[in-house]
């Protein structure tokens, strides 16, 4: 079964709201994640701000300053860019308890085109001090993250997805802030570090690579900031070959964080898979993923190449 | 343009029906898009492209042309249909809306589609871009007019009012804004989501001249656009419209903001629009 992380997250928040009145919600006239329904259930705890994202964040900031936990929800492209400075100076700088929920991230918006494809949101939010960034890989993770976000205090950005995507985890999954999930470990040839809904493609690629005799590990990096250094370093030391995969620009996202970490602490072979330095465009997202070698085949080819390079290097040494 | 015969009211009404049909077919073929606000704007955008604007489809970059900016960029089906019918590109390209490789991106892209004077899609911004084009016209002593269309929900964006203040400050006589007051946005009515009234008073207090019209009465539309041209701007025209206009089951229904009709709904919608002709 396939479900969109944004709806699972929003519906879970609604469920939690029934027994927990510690948080309020601000909306900006988008059907972002289903949490908009809170205005009917609990009109006193849900505020309509209109098409005014800068004010959305400022109002959230003011509510948080009085002690509320606030969720501010809209499409990621607007939540992170239209009101970027408000998020920076009125949420992150004063360390206010606001969770910015950005939906419709990456190339999944497909047909809507470049104006709506948030391919740089992680880079932008990641540069803000005090900001924590989380992205679920599937519906189960989204549900767990909904609970975790209620207990979290401080500036938080949650990155959600528009389209239904495969359910990967079983109900035993528990999101742990700052901890990557080591999903599988076939061996030491190459480690694939994925974030968000790219995980299914990565797992498919891992299966194909395994059949070809290339032993891979797969890691799901659900906390993008702060990144799980230990998990990355352990994988790097074991494999000396890391591939990152994300539905985001290769500038400033998972690939950049991993590369920066490894450059300083354990230089090894790295390949970043993601959107090159370009805007999105209209079209079905699967076609766009293929265009940028972000599909299963692209991951398999990149892994084969990286492992081959590593082996040549090893022979030369 | 010399070789273009402006359409009169009767022909504009016929053209509006063609454009409405185009919009529905496009959104249907794309399986996504925004019919509601495209249909509410159809009569006005049709009047602009087939009567008001001084443009040349053979020379889309002609520097003395009037400009039109669709600040509410999600309603681009109406703009693409008018551009195609006016000869900027082939009518059969309309069915490529939102498809991979198309000029007709989900939101207007000035580098991909001829006739688009400004990229848009992020609400609130087009009017500021129009102010820039109007200032350029003023300092270069050009005679062109700059038209910009906004949604009423869009007027909730603060940057709209920064632009409004700026236009009055710079005494932009060549700038004409049109607000498509269809009273709906994505989730609900504008009144419920974030009340923008009294809208005329707001624009007036920002230093604009305010005209009002029925945005579906072609006689009024043409007369108001003609009159606005003669005024010392900036001028805003508040057009009272119906979201989804022309298709009974879409009229005034929020759901049709961003939904594609099924095969059956498309057939019903087109027969309704064509039925009006008799
Ligand atoms: C900055 C920004 N915020 C949010 C959106 C999402 N959005 C697209 S259309 C729309 C509603 C627009 O309502 P209105 O301006 O009244 O347009 P119309 O009813 O004519 O379609 C919203 C919120 C957007 N495109 N840009």
Short mmCIF file of C-alpha atoms in Angstrom, two decimals, chain A:
data_model
loop_
_atom_site.label_atom_id
_atom_site.label_comp_id
_atom_site.label_asym_id
_atom_site.label_seq_id
_atom_site.Cartn_x
_atom_site.Cartn_y
_atom_site.Cartn_z
CA UNK A 1 0.00 0.00 0.00
CA UNK A 2 1.22 3.52 -0.77
CA UNK A 3 0.48 6.59 1.36
CA UNK A 4 1.70 10.18 1.31
CA UNK A 5 3.83 11.09 4.33
CA UNK A 6 2.18 14.51 4.58
CA UNK A 7 -1.29 13.10 5.21
CA UNK A 8 -0.08 10.48 7.66
CA UNK A 9 1.75 13.16 9.59
CA UNK A 10 -1.18 15.61 9.56
CA UNK A 11 -3.76 13.00 10.50
CA UNK A 12 -1.59 11.73 13.34
CA UNK A 13 -1.28 15.27 14.70
CA UNK A 14 -5.07 15.51 14.57
CA UNK A 15 -5.33 12.26 16.53
CA UNK A 16 -2.83 13.48 19.09
CA UNK A 17 -4.73 16.76 19.40
CA UNK A 18 -7.71 14.86 20.78
CA UNK A 19 -5.85 13.95 23.95
CA UNK A 20 -3.11 16.56 24.04
CA UNK A 21 -3.88 20.27 24.07
CA UNK A 22 -0.28 21.45 24.29
CA UNK A 23 -0.03 22.66 20.70
CA UNK A 24 -1.69 24.95 18.18
CA UNK A 25 -1.64 25.12 14.38
CA UNK A 26 -1.28 27.97 11.88
CA UNK A 27 -2.37 27.56 8.23
CA UNK A 28 -1.78 29.60 5.08
CA UNK A 29 -4.65 28.57 2.76
CA UNK A 30 -3.06 25.39 1.47
CA UNK A 31 -4.27 21.83 1.70
CA UNK A 32 -0.82 20.86 2.81
CA UNK A 33 -1.11 17.89 5.16
CA UNK A 34 -4.70 17.50 6.36
CA UNK A 35 -4.04 19.35 9.61
CA UNK A 36 -6.28 22.11 8.20
CA UNK A 37 -9.21 20.03 9.52
CA UNK A 38 -8.16 21.04 13.03
CA UNK A 39 -10.06 24.31 12.51
CA UNK A 40 -13.30 22.32 12.65
CA UNK A 41 -12.32 20.04 15.52
CA UNK A 42 -10.64 22.61 17.73
CA UNK A 43 -11.34 26.11 16.39
CA UNK A 44 -9.52 27.67 19.33
CA UNK A 45 -6.31 25.87 18.53
CA UNK A 46 -6.11 26.42 14.77
CA UNK A 47 -5.58 29.80 13.14
CA UNK A 48 -6.13 30.78 9.52
CA UNK A 49 -3.49 33.31 8.47
CA UNK A 50 -4.37 33.44 4.77
CA UNK A 51 -1.98 33.55 1.82
CA UNK A 52 0.63 35.41 3.85
CA UNK A 53 3.57 33.17 4.69
CA UNK A 54 5.71 35.85 6.27
CA UNK A 55 2.92 36.66 8.68
CA UNK A 56 2.31 32.93 9.18
CA UNK A 57 5.77 32.64 10.71
CA UNK A 58 5.61 35.87 12.66
CA UNK A 59 2.26 34.92 14.21
CA UNK A 60 3.65 31.47 15.03
CA UNK A 61 6.63 33.15 16.63
CA UNK A 62 4.40 35.35 18.78
CA UNK A 63 2.27 32.39 19.86
CA UNK A 64 5.41 30.46 20.75
CA UNK A 65 6.76 33.39 22.73
CA UNK A 66 3.78 33.00 25.06
CA UNK A 67 4.53 29.32 25.63
CA UNK A 68 2.56 27.54 22.92
CA UNK A 69 4.05 24.78 20.82
CA UNK A 70 3.16 25.85 17.27
CA UNK A 71 2.94 23.97 13.98
CA UNK A 72 3.09 26.25 10.93
CA UNK A 73 2.18 24.27 7.82
CA UNK A 74 2.27 24.99 4.10
CA UNK A 75 4.05 23.99 0.89
CA UNK A 76 7.79 23.78 1.57
CA UNK A 77 8.67 26.11 -1.28
CA UNK A 78 6.84 28.94 0.45
CA UNK A 79 7.44 27.89 4.07
CA UNK A 80 11.20 27.93 3.66
CA UNK A 81 11.74 30.64 1.08
CA UNK A 82 8.98 33.23 1.14
CA UNK A 83 9.43 33.68 4.87
CA UNK A 84 13.05 32.59 5.16
CA UNK A 85 14.16 35.60 7.13
CA UNK A 86 11.21 35.37 9.49
CA UNK A 87 12.12 31.73 10.19
CA UNK A 88 15.72 32.75 10.76
CA UNK A 89 15.30 35.81 12.94
CA UNK A 90 11.98 35.17 14.69
CA UNK A 91 12.13 31.41 15.20
CA UNK A 92 15.70 30.19 15.04
CA UNK A 93 17.49 33.12 16.64
CA UNK A 94 15.14 33.37 19.66
CA UNK A 95 14.95 29.51 19.74
CA UNK A 96 11.17 29.51 19.71
CA UNK A 97 9.14 26.35 19.85
CA UNK A 98 7.84 26.36 16.27
CA UNK A 99 7.73 23.39 13.95
CA UNK A 100 7.69 24.45 10.31
CA UNK A 101 5.98 21.72 8.31
CA UNK A 102 6.98 21.92 4.65
CA UNK A 103 5.04 19.67 2.27
CA UNK A 104 5.29 18.96 -1.48
CA UNK A 105 9.09 18.77 -1.39
CA UNK A 106 11.47 17.80 -4.16
CA UNK A 107 10.55 16.81 -7.70
CA UNK A 108 7.38 15.06 -6.58
CA UNK A 109 5.34 18.17 -7.38
CA UNK A 110 6.00 17.24 -11.00
CA UNK A 111 3.39 19.00 -13.12
CA UNK A 112 3.32 22.19 -11.02
CA UNK A 113 6.83 22.93 -12.24
CA UNK A 114 9.80 24.95 -11.04
CA UNK A 115 7.97 27.56 -9.00
CA UNK A 116 6.56 24.89 -6.73
CA UNK A 117 9.40 22.35 -6.58
CA UNK A 118 11.28 22.83 -3.31
CA UNK A 119 14.69 21.45 -4.25
CA UNK A 120 16.75 23.76 -2.04
CA UNK A 121 14.72 23.89 1.18
CA UNK A 122 17.08 21.69 3.22
CA UNK A 123 20.07 23.78 2.16
CA UNK A 124 18.31 26.94 3.28
CA UNK A 125 16.88 25.64 6.55
CA UNK A 126 20.13 23.80 7.26
CA UNK A 127 22.14 27.01 7.19
CA UNK A 128 20.08 28.49 10.03
CA UNK A 129 21.63 28.04 13.49
CA UNK A 130 19.41 26.29 16.07
CA UNK A 131 17.37 24.59 13.34
CA UNK A 132 16.78 20.83 13.42
CA UNK A 133 15.65 19.05 10.23
CA UNK A 134 13.77 15.78 9.96
CA UNK A 135 12.48 13.87 6.94
CA UNK A 136 10.52 10.59 7.08
CA UNK A 137 11.17 7.85 4.55
CA UNK A 138 7.64 6.47 4.64
CA UNK A 139 4.26 6.60 6.36
CA UNK A 140 5.37 4.66 9.43
CA UNK A 141 8.24 7.05 10.00
CA UNK A 142 5.94 10.03 9.40
CA UNK A 143 3.61 8.80 12.13
CA UNK A 144 6.46 8.27 14.57
CA UNK A 145 7.86 11.70 13.72
CA UNK A 146 4.49 13.31 14.45
CA UNK A 147 4.78 12.03 18.02
CA UNK A 148 8.43 12.98 18.31
CA UNK A 149 7.72 16.51 17.09
CA UNK A 150 5.16 17.07 19.85
CA UNK A 151 7.81 16.24 22.45
CA UNK A 152 10.47 18.33 20.72
CA UNK A 153 11.24 21.83 21.96
CA UNK A 154 12.76 24.49 19.68
CA UNK A 155 12.95 25.32 15.98
CA UNK A 156 12.20 22.29 13.84
CA UNK A 157 11.69 21.79 10.11
CA UNK A 158 9.83 18.68 8.97
CA UNK A 159 10.11 17.83 5.29
CA UNK A 160 7.11 15.96 3.85
CA UNK A 161 6.09 14.58 0.45
CA UNK A 162 3.13 15.09 -1.81
CA UNK A 163 2.58 11.73 -3.52
CA UNK A 164 1.85 8.33 -2.04
CA UNK A 165 5.03 6.32 -1.55
CA UNK A 166 5.65 2.70 -0.49
CA UNK A 167 5.50 1.73 3.17
CA UNK A 168 8.89 0.32 4.15
CA UNK A 169 9.06 0.05 7.91
CA UNK A 170 6.95 -2.20 10.13
CA UNK A 171 5.21 -0.95 13.23
CA UNK A 172 8.21 -1.65 15.44
CA UNK A 173 9.98 1.37 13.89
CA UNK A 174 10.65 4.18 16.35
CA UNK A 175 12.04 7.48 15.15
CA UNK A 176 14.97 8.58 17.26
CA UNK A 177 16.20 12.13 16.83
CA UNK A 178 19.73 12.29 15.46
CA UNK A 179 19.94 8.54 14.85
CA UNK A 180 20.12 7.04 11.39
CA UNK A 181 18.46 3.69 10.75
CA UNK A 182 20.76 0.97 9.47
CA UNK A 183 18.30 -0.84 7.26
CA UNK A 184 20.45 -3.52 5.76
CA UNK A 185 24.02 -4.65 5.75
CA UNK A 186 25.08 -7.07 3.01
CA UNK A 187 28.76 -6.19 3.37
CA UNK A 188 31.56 -3.71 2.86
CA UNK A 189 31.64 -2.75 -0.83
CA UNK A 190 29.62 0.47 -0.67
CA UNK A 191 27.23 2.25 1.69
CA UNK A 192 24.09 3.91 0.33
CA UNK A 193 22.87 6.71 2.58
CA UNK A 194 19.34 7.79 1.71
CA UNK A 195 16.94 10.36 3.04
CA UNK A 196 13.18 10.65 2.57
CA UNK A 197 11.12 8.83 -0.01
CA UNK A 198 14.15 7.86 -2.12
CA UNK A 199 14.59 4.92 0.24
CA UNK A 200 12.53 2.46 -1.81
CA UNK A 201 14.64 3.11 -4.91
CA UNK A 202 17.77 2.65 -2.81
CA UNK A 203 16.53 -0.67 -1.44
CA UNK A 204 15.64 -1.83 -4.94
CA UNK A 205 19.12 -0.85 -6.10
CA UNK A 206 20.65 -2.70 -3.15
CA UNK A 207 18.86 -5.89 -4.18
CA UNK A 208 20.09 -5.59 -7.79
CA UNK A 209 23.64 -4.83 -6.66
CA UNK A 210 23.62 -7.77 -4.29
CA UNK A 211 22.58 -10.06 -7.14
CA UNK A 212 25.55 -8.70 -9.09
CA UNK A 213 27.88 -9.54 -6.24
CA UNK A 214 28.29 -6.00 -4.92
CA UNK A 215 27.73 -5.99 -1.16
CA UNK A 216 26.01 -2.84 0.02
CA UNK A 217 24.77 -1.30 3.21
CA UNK A 218 21.71 0.94 3.33
CA UNK A 219 21.23 3.70 5.86
CA UNK A 220 18.17 5.93 6.23
CA UNK A 221 19.17 9.41 7.44
CA UNK A 222 15.88 10.70 8.83
CA UNK A 223 17.49 13.48 10.86
CA UNK A 224 19.26 15.70 8.33
CA UNK A 225 20.48 18.12 10.94
CA UNK A 226 22.24 17.32 13.19
CA UNK A 227 23.46 14.45 11.03
CA UNK A 228 24.30 11.11 12.67
CA UNK A 229 28.10 11.39 12.44
CA UNK A 230 28.72 8.05 14.04
CA UNK A 231 26.62 6.18 11.50
CA UNK A 232 28.32 7.92 8.58
CA UNK A 233 31.84 7.37 9.93
CA UNK A 234 31.17 3.74 10.74
CA UNK A 235 29.90 3.13 7.18
CA UNK A 236 32.82 5.03 5.69
CA UNK A 237 35.40 3.09 7.68
CA UNK A 238 33.81 -0.20 6.70
CA UNK A 239 33.34 0.52 2.99
CA UNK A 240 35.51 3.47 1.95
CA UNK A 241 32.76 4.21 -0.57
CA UNK A 242 29.68 6.26 0.22
CA UNK A 243 26.76 7.24 -2.00
CA UNK A 244 24.15 9.72 -0.81
CA UNK A 245 20.69 9.80 -2.39
CA UNK A 246 18.13 12.57 -1.88
CA UNK A 247 15.23 14.29 -3.68
CA UNK A 248 16.92 17.68 -3.22
CA UNK A 249 19.67 19.70 -4.82
CA UNK A 250 23.11 18.15 -4.41
CA UNK A 251 24.09 21.56 -3.07
CA UNK A 252 23.44 21.93 0.64
CA UNK A 253 21.53 18.76 1.38
CA UNK A 254 22.43 15.31 2.67
CA UNK A 255 25.25 14.91 0.14
CA UNK A 256 26.89 18.13 1.23
CA UNK A 257 26.62 17.31 4.94
CA UNK A 258 28.07 13.84 4.46
CA UNK A 259 30.86 15.13 2.20
CA UNK A 260 31.81 17.86 4.63
CA UNK A 261 31.92 15.42 7.50
CA UNK A 262 34.00 12.88 5.60
CA UNK A 263 36.38 15.49 4.16
CA UNK A 264 37.24 16.47 7.71
CA UNK A 265 37.14 13.15 9.53
CA UNK A 266 37.55 10.26 7.13
CA UNK A 267 38.22 11.12 3.45
CA UNK A 268 37.01 8.34 1.17
CA UNK A 269 35.16 7.86 -2.12
CA UNK A 270 31.87 9.76 -2.19
CA UNK A 271 29.20 10.17 -4.85
CA UNK A 272 26.21 12.49 -4.32
CA UNK A 273 23.00 11.60 -6.15
CA UNK A 274 20.34 14.30 -6.29
CA UNK A 275 19.17 17.21 -8.39
CA UNK A 276 22.06 19.00 -10.08
CA UNK A 277 22.23 22.78 -9.91
CA UNK A 278 18.93 23.30 -11.80
CA UNK A 279 15.31 24.22 -11.14
CA UNK A 280 12.50 21.70 -11.39
CA UNK A 281 10.21 21.56 -14.41
CA UNK A 282 6.76 20.26 -15.33
CA UNK A 283 6.51 16.53 -15.88
CA UNK A 284 5.88 13.25 -14.06
CA UNK A 285 8.40 12.96 -11.23
CA UNK A 286 9.58 9.50 -12.28
CA UNK A 287 10.69 10.94 -15.64
CA UNK A 288 12.53 13.70 -13.81
CA UNK A 289 14.20 11.22 -11.43
CA UNK A 290 15.42 9.26 -14.43
CA UNK A 291 16.62 12.45 -16.12
CA UNK A 292 18.91 13.13 -13.15
CA UNK A 293 19.96 9.49 -12.61
CA UNK A 294 18.10 9.40 -9.33
CA UNK A 295 16.14 6.27 -10.24
CA UNK A 296 17.06 2.71 -9.29
CA UNK A 297 19.17 2.21 -12.41
CA UNK A 298 21.00 5.47 -11.75
CA UNK A 299 21.85 4.33 -8.23
CA UNK A 300 23.02 0.89 -9.43
CA UNK A 301 25.25 2.41 -12.10
CA UNK A 302 26.72 4.94 -9.67
CA UNK A 303 27.46 2.19 -7.14
CA UNK A 304 29.15 -0.05 -9.70
CA UNK A 305 31.29 2.84 -10.85
CA UNK A 306 32.28 3.89 -7.37
CA UNK A 307 33.21 0.36 -6.35
CA UNK A 308 35.26 -0.06 -9.55
CA UNK A 309 37.12 3.19 -8.84
CA UNK A 310 37.76 2.11 -5.28
CA UNK A 311 39.19 -1.20 -6.44
CA UNK A 312 41.50 0.47 -8.97
CA UNK A 313 42.76 2.77 -6.21
CA UNK A 314 43.31 -0.17 -3.91
CA UNK A 315 45.34 -2.02 -6.57
CA UNK A 316 47.45 1.07 -7.22
CA UNK A 317 48.30 1.53 -3.58
#
